[in-house]
XYZ file of C-alpha atoms in Angstrom:
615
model
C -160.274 27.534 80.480
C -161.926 28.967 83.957
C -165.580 28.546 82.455
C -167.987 25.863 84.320
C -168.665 22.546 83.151
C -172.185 21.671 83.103
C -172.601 18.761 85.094
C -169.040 18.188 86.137
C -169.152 18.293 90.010
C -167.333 15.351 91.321
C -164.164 15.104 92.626
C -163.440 13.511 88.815
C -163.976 14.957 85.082
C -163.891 12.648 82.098
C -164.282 13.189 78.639
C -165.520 9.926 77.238
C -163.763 10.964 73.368
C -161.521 13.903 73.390
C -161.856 15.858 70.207
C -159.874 18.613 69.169
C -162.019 21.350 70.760
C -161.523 19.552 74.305
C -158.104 20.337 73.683
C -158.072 23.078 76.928
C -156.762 23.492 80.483
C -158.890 21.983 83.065
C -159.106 23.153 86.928
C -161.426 22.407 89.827
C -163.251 24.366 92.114
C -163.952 22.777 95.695
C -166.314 24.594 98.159
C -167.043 23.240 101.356
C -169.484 24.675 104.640
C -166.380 27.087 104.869
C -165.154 29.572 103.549
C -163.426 29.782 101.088
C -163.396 27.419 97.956
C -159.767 26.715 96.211
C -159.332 26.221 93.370
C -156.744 23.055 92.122
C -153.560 23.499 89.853
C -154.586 24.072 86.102
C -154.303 20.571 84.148
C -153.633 20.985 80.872
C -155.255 18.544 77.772
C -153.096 18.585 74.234
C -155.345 16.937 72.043
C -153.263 15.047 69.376
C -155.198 15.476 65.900
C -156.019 12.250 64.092
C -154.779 12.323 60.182
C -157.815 14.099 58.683
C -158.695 15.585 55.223
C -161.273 18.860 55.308
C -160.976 19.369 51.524
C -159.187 17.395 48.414
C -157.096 19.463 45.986
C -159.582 21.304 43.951
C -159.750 19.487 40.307
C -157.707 22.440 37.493
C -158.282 23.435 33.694
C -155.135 25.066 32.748
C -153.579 26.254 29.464
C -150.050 24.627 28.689
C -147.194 26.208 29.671
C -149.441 27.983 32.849
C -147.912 27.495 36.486
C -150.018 25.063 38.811
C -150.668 24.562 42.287
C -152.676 21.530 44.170
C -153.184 21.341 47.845
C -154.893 20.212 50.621
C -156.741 21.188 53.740
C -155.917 18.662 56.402
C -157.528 20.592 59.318
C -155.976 20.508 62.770
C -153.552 17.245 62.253
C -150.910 16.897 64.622
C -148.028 16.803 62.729
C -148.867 15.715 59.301
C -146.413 14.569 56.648
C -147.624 14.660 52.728
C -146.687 12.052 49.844
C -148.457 13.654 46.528
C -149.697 11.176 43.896
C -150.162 11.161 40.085
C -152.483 8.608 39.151
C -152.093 6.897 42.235
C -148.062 6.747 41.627
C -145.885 8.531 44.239
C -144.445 11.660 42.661
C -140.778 11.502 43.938
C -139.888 14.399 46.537
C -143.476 15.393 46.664
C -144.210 15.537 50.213
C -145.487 19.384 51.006
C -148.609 20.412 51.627
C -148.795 21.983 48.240
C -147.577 20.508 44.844
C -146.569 22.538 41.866
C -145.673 22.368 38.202
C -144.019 25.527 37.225
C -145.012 25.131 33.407
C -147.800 22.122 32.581
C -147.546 20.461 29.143
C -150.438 18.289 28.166
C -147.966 15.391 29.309
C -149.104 16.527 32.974
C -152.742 16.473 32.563
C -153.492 13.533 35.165
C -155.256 12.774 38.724
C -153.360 13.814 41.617
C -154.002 12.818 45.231
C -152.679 13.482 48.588
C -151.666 10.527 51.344
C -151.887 12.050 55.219
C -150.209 10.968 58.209
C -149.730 12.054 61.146
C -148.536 10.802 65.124
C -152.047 9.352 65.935
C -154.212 7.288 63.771
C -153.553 5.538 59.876
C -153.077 7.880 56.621
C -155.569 9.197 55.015
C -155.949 9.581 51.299
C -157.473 12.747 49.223
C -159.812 12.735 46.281
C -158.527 13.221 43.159
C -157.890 16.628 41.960
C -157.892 16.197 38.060
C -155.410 18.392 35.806
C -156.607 19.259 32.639
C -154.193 21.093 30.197
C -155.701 22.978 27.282
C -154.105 24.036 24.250
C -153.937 27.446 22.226
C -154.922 28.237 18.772
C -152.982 27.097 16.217
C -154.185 27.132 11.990
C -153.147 24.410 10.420
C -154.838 25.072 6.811
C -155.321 28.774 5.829
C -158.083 30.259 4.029
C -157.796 30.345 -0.162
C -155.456 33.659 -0.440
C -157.757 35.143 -3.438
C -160.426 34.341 -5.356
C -162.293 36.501 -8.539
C -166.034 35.828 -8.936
C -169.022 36.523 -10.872
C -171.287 38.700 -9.126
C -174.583 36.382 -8.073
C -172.295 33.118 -7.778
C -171.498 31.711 -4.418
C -168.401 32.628 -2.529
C -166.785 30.408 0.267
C -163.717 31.035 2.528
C -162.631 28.078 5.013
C -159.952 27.437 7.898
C -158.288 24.840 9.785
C -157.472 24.995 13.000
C -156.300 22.657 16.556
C -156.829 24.158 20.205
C -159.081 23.556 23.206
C -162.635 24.861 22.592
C -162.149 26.837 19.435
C -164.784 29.388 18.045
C -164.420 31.492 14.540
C -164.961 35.022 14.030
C -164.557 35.833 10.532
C -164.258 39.470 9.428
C -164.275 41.653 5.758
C -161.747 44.054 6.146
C -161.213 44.131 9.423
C -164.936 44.033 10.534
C -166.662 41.440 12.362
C -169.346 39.756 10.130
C -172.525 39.199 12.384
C -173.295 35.568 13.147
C -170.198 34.349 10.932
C -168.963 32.052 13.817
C -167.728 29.019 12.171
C -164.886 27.056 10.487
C -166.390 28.235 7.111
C -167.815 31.011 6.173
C -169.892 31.094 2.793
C -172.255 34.137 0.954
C -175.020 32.718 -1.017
C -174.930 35.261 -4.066
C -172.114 37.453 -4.127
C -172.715 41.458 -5.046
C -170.299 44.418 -5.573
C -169.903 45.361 -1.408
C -169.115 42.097 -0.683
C -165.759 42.239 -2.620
C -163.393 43.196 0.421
C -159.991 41.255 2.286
C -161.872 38.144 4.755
C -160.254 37.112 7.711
C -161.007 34.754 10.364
C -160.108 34.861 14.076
C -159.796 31.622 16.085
C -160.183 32.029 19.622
C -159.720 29.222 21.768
C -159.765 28.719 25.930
C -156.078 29.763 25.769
C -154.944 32.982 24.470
C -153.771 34.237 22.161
C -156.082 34.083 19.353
C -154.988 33.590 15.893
C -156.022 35.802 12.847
C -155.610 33.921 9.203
C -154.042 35.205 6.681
C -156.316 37.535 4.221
C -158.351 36.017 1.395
C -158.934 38.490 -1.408
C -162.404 38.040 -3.097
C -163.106 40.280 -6.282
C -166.167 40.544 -7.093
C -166.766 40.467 -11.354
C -169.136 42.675 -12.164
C -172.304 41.590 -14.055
C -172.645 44.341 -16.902
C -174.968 47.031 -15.575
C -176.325 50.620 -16.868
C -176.892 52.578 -13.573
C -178.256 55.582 -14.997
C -179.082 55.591 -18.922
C -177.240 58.411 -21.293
C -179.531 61.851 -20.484
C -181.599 63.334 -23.345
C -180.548 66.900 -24.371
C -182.110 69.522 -26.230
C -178.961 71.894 -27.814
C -178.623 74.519 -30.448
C -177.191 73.445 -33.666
C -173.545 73.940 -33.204
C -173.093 72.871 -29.991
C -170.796 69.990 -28.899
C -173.066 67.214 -27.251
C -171.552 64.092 -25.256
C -173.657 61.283 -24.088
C -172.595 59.086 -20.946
C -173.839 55.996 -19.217
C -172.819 54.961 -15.286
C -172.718 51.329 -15.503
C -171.555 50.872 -12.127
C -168.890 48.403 -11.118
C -169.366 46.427 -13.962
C -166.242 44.492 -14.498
C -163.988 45.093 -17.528
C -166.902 46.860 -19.504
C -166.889 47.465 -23.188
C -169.385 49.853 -24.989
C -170.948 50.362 -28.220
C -172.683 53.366 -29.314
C -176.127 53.314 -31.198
C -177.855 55.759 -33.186
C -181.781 55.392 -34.174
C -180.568 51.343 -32.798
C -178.037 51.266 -35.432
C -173.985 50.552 -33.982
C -172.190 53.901 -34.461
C -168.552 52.972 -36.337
C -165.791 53.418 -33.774
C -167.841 54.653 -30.479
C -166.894 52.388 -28.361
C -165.544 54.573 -25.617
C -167.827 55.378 -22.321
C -168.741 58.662 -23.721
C -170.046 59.733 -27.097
C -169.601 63.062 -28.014
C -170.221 65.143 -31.600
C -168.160 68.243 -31.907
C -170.897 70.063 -33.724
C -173.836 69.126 -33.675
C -176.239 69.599 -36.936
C -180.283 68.827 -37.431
C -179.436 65.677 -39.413
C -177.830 64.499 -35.664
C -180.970 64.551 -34.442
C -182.411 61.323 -32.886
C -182.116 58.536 -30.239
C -178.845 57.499 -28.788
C -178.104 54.276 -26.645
C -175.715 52.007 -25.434
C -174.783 48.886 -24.958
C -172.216 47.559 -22.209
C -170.726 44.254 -22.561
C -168.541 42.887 -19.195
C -166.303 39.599 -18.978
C -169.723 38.223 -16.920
C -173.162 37.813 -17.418
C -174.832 38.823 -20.680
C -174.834 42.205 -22.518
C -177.376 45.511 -21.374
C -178.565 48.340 -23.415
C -179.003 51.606 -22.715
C -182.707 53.524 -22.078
C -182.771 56.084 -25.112
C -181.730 59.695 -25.029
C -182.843 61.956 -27.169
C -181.013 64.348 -28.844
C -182.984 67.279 -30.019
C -181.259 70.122 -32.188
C -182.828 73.547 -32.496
C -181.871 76.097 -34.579
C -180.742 79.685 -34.199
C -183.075 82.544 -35.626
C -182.407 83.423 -39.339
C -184.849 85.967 -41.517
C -186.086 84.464 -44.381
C -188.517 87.655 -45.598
C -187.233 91.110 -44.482
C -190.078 93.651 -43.801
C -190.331 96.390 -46.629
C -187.757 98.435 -46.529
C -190.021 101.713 -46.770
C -193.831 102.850 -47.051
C -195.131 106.303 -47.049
C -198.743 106.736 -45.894
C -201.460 109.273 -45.353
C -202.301 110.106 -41.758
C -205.230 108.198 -40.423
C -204.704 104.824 -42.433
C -203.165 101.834 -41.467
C -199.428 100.642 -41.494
C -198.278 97.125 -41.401
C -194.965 95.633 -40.904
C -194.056 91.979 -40.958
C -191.162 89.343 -41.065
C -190.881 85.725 -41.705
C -188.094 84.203 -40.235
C -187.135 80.124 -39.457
C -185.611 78.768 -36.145
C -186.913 77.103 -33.043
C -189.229 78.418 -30.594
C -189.391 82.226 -32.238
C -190.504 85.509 -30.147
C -190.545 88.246 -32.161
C -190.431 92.124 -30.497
C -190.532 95.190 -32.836
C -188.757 98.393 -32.432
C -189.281 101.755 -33.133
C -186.294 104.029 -33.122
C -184.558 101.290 -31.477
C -187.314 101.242 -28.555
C -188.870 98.163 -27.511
C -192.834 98.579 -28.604
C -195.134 97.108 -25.813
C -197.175 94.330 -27.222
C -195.534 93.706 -30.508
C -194.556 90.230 -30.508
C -195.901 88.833 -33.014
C -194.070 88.528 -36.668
C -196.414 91.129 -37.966
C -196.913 94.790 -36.315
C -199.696 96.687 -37.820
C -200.356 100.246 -36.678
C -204.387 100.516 -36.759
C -203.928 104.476 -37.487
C -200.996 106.258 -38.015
C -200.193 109.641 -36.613
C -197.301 111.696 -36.778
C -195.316 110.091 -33.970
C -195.329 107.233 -35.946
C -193.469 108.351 -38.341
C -189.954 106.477 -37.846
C -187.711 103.430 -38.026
C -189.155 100.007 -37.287
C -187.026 96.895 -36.983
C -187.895 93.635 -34.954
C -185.509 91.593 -32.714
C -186.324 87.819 -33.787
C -185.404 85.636 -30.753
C -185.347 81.650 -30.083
C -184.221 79.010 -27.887
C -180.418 79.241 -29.734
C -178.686 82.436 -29.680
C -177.750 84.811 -31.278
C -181.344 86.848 -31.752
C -181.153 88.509 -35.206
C -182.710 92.005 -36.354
C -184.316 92.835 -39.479
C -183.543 95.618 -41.827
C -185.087 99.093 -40.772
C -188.162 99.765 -42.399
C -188.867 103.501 -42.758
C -192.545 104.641 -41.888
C -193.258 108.130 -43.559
C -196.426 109.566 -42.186
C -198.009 111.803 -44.727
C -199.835 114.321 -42.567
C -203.098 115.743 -43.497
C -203.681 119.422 -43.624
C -204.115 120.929 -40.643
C -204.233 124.588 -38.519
C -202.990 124.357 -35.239
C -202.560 128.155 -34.733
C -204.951 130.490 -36.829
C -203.445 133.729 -37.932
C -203.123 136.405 -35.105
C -205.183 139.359 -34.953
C -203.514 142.731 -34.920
C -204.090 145.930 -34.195
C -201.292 148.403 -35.742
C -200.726 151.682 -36.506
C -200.158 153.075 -40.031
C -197.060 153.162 -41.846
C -195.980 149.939 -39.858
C -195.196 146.417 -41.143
C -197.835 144.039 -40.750
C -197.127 139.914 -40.839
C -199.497 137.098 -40.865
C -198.302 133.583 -40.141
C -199.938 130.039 -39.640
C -198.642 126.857 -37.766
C -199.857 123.920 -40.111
C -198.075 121.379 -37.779
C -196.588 118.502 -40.031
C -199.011 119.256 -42.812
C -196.707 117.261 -45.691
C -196.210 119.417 -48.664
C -198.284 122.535 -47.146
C -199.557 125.462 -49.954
C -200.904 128.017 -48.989
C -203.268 130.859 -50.145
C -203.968 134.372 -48.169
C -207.246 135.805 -48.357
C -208.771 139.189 -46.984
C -212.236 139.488 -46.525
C -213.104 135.704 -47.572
C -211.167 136.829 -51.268
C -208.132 135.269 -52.574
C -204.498 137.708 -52.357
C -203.344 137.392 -55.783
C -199.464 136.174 -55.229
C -199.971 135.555 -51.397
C -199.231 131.888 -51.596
C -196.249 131.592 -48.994
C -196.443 130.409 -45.524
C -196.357 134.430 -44.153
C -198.255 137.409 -45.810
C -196.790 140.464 -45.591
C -197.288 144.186 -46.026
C -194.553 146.384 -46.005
C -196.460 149.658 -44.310
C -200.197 149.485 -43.668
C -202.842 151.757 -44.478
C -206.220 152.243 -42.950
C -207.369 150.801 -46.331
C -205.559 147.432 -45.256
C -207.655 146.551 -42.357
C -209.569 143.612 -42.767
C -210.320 140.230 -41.638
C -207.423 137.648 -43.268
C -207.261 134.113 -43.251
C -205.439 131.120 -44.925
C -206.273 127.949 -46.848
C -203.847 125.417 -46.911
C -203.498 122.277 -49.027
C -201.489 119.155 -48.997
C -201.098 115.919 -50.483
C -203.390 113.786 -48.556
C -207.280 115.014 -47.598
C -208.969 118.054 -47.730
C -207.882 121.728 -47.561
C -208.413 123.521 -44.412
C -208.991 127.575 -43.797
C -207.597 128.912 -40.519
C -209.995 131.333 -38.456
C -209.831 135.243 -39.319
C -206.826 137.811 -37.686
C -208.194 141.269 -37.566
C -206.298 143.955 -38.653
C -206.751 147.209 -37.245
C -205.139 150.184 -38.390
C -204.766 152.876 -36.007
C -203.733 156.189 -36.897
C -200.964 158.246 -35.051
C -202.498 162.330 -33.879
C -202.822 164.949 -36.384
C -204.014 168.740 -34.813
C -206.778 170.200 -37.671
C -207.160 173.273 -35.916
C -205.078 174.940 -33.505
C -206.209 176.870 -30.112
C -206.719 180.444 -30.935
C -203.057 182.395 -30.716
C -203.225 185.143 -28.584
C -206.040 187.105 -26.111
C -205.841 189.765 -23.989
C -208.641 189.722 -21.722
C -209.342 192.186 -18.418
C -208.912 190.282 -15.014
C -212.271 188.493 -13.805
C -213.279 187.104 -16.841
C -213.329 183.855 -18.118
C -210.641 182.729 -20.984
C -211.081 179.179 -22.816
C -208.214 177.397 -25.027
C -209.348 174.439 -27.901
C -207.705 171.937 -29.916
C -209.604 169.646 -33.123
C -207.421 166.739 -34.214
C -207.842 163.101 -35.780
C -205.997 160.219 -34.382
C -206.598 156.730 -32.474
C -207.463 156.753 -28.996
C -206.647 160.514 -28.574
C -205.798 161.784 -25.197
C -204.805 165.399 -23.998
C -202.386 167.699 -21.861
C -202.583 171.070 -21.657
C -199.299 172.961 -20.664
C -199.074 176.355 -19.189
C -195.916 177.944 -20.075
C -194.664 174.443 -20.825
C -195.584 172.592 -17.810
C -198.413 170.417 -17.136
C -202.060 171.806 -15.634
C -203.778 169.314 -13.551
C -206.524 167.606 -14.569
C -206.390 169.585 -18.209
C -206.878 166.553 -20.298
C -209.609 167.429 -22.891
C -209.866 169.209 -26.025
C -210.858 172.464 -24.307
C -209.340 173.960 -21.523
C -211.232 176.670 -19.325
C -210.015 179.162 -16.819
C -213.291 180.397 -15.238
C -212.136 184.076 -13.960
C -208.487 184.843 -15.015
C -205.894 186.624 -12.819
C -202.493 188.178 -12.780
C -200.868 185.163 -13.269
C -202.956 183.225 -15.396
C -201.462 185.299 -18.454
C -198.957 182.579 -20.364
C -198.354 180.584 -23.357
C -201.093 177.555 -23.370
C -200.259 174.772 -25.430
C -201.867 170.852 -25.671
C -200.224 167.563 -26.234
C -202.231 165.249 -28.372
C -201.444 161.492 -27.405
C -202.762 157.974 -29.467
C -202.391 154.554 -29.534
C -199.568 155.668 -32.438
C -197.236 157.860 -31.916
C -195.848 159.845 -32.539
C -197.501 162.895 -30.023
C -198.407 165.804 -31.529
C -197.744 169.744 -29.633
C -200.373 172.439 -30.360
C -199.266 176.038 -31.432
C -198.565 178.373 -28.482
C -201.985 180.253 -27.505
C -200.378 183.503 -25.396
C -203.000 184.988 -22.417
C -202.561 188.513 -21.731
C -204.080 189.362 -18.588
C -205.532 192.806 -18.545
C -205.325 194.694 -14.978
C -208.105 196.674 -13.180
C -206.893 200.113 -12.256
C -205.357 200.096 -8.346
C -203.617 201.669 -6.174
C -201.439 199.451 -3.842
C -199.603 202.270 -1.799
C -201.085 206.084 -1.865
C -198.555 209.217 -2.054
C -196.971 209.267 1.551
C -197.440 212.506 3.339
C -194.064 214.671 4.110
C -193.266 217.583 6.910
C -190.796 219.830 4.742
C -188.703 222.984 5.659
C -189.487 226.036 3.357
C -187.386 226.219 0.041
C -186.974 222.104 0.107
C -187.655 220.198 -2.964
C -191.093 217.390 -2.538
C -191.733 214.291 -4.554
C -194.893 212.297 -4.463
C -195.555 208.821 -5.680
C -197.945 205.776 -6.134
C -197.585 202.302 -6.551
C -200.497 201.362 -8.969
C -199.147 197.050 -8.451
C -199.847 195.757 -12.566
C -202.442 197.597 -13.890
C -202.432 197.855 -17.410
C -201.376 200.542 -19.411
C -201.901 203.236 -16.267
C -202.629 206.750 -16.681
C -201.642 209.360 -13.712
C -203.694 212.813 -13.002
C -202.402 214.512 -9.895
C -205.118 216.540 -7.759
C -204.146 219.148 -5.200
C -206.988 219.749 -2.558
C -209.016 217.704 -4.758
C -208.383 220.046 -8.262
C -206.191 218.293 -10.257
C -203.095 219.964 -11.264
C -202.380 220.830 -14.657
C -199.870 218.691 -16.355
C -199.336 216.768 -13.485
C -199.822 213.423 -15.303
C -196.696 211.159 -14.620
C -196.600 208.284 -12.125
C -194.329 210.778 -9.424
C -195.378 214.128 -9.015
């Protein structure tokens, strides 16, 4: 194939023992001194393959009714014919290189074996490649279909079965039990979970598995008490039912006890009394019976019946007690687990919780309405009967008589706040002596006199303690102004001098206004009123208002001042430039003197008869 061949440099080439690789075309290269080598024709070696076998059919494991194939590698034979063999016996029109059974049945299952030949050589003969057919599963016995056992006994479930290289796999409903792998499949001591629908799957080395019919195992209970009947504590009354969880136990029956004793006809799994009373009181159990194992009874429950509050002993239904000793209230009552809280007016009183509420010292305030609210574990509370608390007070002042000061003539009341005093009487006294009549709560006088003032005071009495006298109220009389002598009535004094004005009068807290002609002087507020050098127009009427604490005012008699005036001359006679024969008159204006006189003077000389005011 135009590549050198080592060592083959002669004019001839042999092969001593062609083989299949030699199989090639051959040429020859000839060189000489010259130039240049040719090369021969190609020659051309077919190398005829002897009958040869490079592998036997390959040995099967098949499942019946699967398609197979067997051949054969015969290498590089030159034209080989086949003739396929079943346990060394010609298989009729079996003569390709591959031989096939569309479908095996175990009837196949057998050695086969190929015979080669070919143009050179003698036949040659495979191995044996062996058939195996396998089968797939089949049950031939199934598992019990049900079974009902005592829980703890032994349960076992079984299967029969043909196929090649079987294996189990048993399941409880529907589950795969863990290491349950065989023909039979057995639990030691049955319990409650392990009632449930087995199977069992048998897989083989051909499909498809099998799955047995279902076998039904029930489980019978052993009698059992889960959780015993629970003690209760209820108010008589009350409906009560006792229960008991016994489980799974199969086909239970019950019976009630009381105090260990059957109870007629309580055979149900509950026991219940409608209403319960004290004489129910005690221990209840039960006892479960199943269609297994022996009978179980019941823990105890107790059933404990209180009793609702109910007064045996009401508190008194009234007391009435001097202020300042003690009061006591109590109840006795029956019922379970008492409190006790008393009332007054209804009110919750802190701390009293006990069946007897004593008040150390009573005051006023506690005069009032007790009750108490007796409480227990049953409802309802009950309350007592009101019992009345009258607090007799002692005497007492809270607000001695008030002072007054009055004037006479007026009304004059005393009064005194005794508080609560129970059953007050009272007696007035003035000066520290008993009032004969003056026994009421108020002394009165109709319309004092300054023979009435006095210090007064009170004793009052009641029915519990001592009597008490209130403090003194003054009373004051004033007396209202009275003028005991009046200012003088009239003077007539000569301008320049002084003129005085005085008033005497009795009274209360006298005060004074002088008035000139009715209308108030400043700062004339005394008994005496002074005008130091009179004038024109200090002549008036002068009059004084006397003021007191009472009134009413009084007004002095009018006291007139006449003012007498000096002699003057405000305007002279005014002189005149006449004609002869005309008439003259002189005059003078002499401003208020008093009582004037006129004598007219010519050149000095008076003139006779010239004596009125115009001349």
């Amino acid at each position: 194939n135009g590549v050198n061949i080592g060592g083959a440099t002669s004019s001839t080439y042999t092969i001593p023992s062609i083989v299949t690789a030699d199989g090639a075309t051959y040429t020859v290269v000839i060189s000489g001194t010259c130039t240049p080598p040719v090369t021969s024709t190609a020659s051309v070696l077919t190398v005829r393959e002897l009958p040869e076998i490079l592998a036997d059919p390959a040995s099967q494991t098949v499942c019946a009714g699967s398609p197979v194939t067997f051949s054969v590698n015969v290498g590089v034979t030159t034209n080989p014919t086949y003739q396929w063999r079943k346990n060394g016996t010609i298989i009729g029109g079996a003569t390709n290189p591959t031989y096939t059974i569309a479908s095996v049945a175990t009837t196949d299952a057998a050695n086969y074996s190929v015979t080669v030949n070919g143009i050179c050589g003698t036949p040659v003969t495979s191995g044996n490649g062996v058939l195996t057919v396998d089968t797939s599963p089949a049950i031939t016995a199934q598992p019990i279909a049900s079974q009902a056992l005592c829980e703890g006994v032994p349960a076992s479930f079984s299967v029969t079965a043909s196929g090649t290289a079987l294996t189990y796999q048993w399941r409880k409903n529907g589950v795969n039990i863990g290491g349950a792998t065989s023909s039979t499949y057995t639990i030691p001591s049955i319990v409650t979970a392990d009632g449930a629908t087995y199977t069992v799957i048998v897989s083989g080395t051909c499909a498809p598995p099998v799955t047995s019919n279902g076998s039904v195992l029930t489980v019978r209970e052993l009698p059992e008490i889960l959780a015993d009947p629970a003690s209760q504590t209820l108010c008589a009354g009350s409906p009560v039912t006792f229960s008991v969880n016994v489980g799974v136990t199969t086909s239970p029956t019950y019976q009630w006890l009381k105090n260990g004793s059957p109870i007629g006809g309580a055979t149900n799994p509950t026991y219940s009394i409608a209403s319960i009373a004290t004489t129910d009181a005690g221990n209840y159990s039960v006892t479960v019976n199943g269609i297994c194992g022996s009978p179980v009874t019941s823990g105890n429950a107790v059933l404990t019946v209180n009793t609702a509050p109910a007064i045996t002993a009401q508190p008194i239904a009234s007391q009435a007690l001097c202020e300042g000793v003690p009061a006591s209230f109590s109840v006795t009552a029956s019922g379970t687990a008492l409190t006790y809280q008393w009332k007054k007016n209804g009110v919750n009183i802190g701390g009293a919780t006990s069946s007897t509420y004593t008040i150390p010292s009573i005051v006023t305030a506690d005069g009032a309405t007790y009750t108490v609210l007796v409480s227990g574990t049953c409802a309802p509370p009950v309350t007592s009967n009101g019992s009345v608390l009258t607090v007799r007070e002692l005497p007492e002042i809270l607000a001695d008589p008030a002072s007054q000061t009055l004037c006479a003539g007026s009304p004059v009341t005393f009064s005194v706040n005794v508080g609560v005093t129970t059953s007050p009487t009272y007696q007035w006294l003035k000066n520290g002596s008993p009032i004969g009549g003056a026994t009421n709560p108020t002394y009165s006088i109709a319309s004092i006199a300054t023979t009435d003032a006095g210090n007064y005071s009170v004793t009052v009495n009641g029915i519990c303690g001592s009597p008490v006298t209130s403090g003194n109220a003054v009373l004051t009389v004033d007396t209202a102004p009275v003028i005991t002598a009046q200012p003088v009535a009239s003077q007539a004094l000569c301008e320049g001098v002084p003129a005085s004005f005085s008033v005497t009068a009795t009274g209360t807290a006298l005060t004074y206004q002088w008035k000139k002609n009715g209308v108030n002087i400043g700062g004339a507020t005394s008994s005496t009123y002074t005008i130091p050098s009179i004038a024109t127009a200090d002549g008036a009427t002068y009059t004084v208002v006397i003021s007191g604490t009472c009134t009413p005012p009084v007004t002095s008699n009018g006291s007139v001042l006449t003012v007498r005036e000096l002699p003057e001359i405000l305007a002279g006679p005014a002189s005149q430039t006449l004609c002869a024969g005309s008439p003259v008159t002189f005059s003078v204006n002499v401003g208020v003197t008093t009582s004037p006189t006129y004598q007219w003077l010519k050149n000095g000389s008076p003139i006779g008869g010239a004596t009125n005011p115009t001349y």
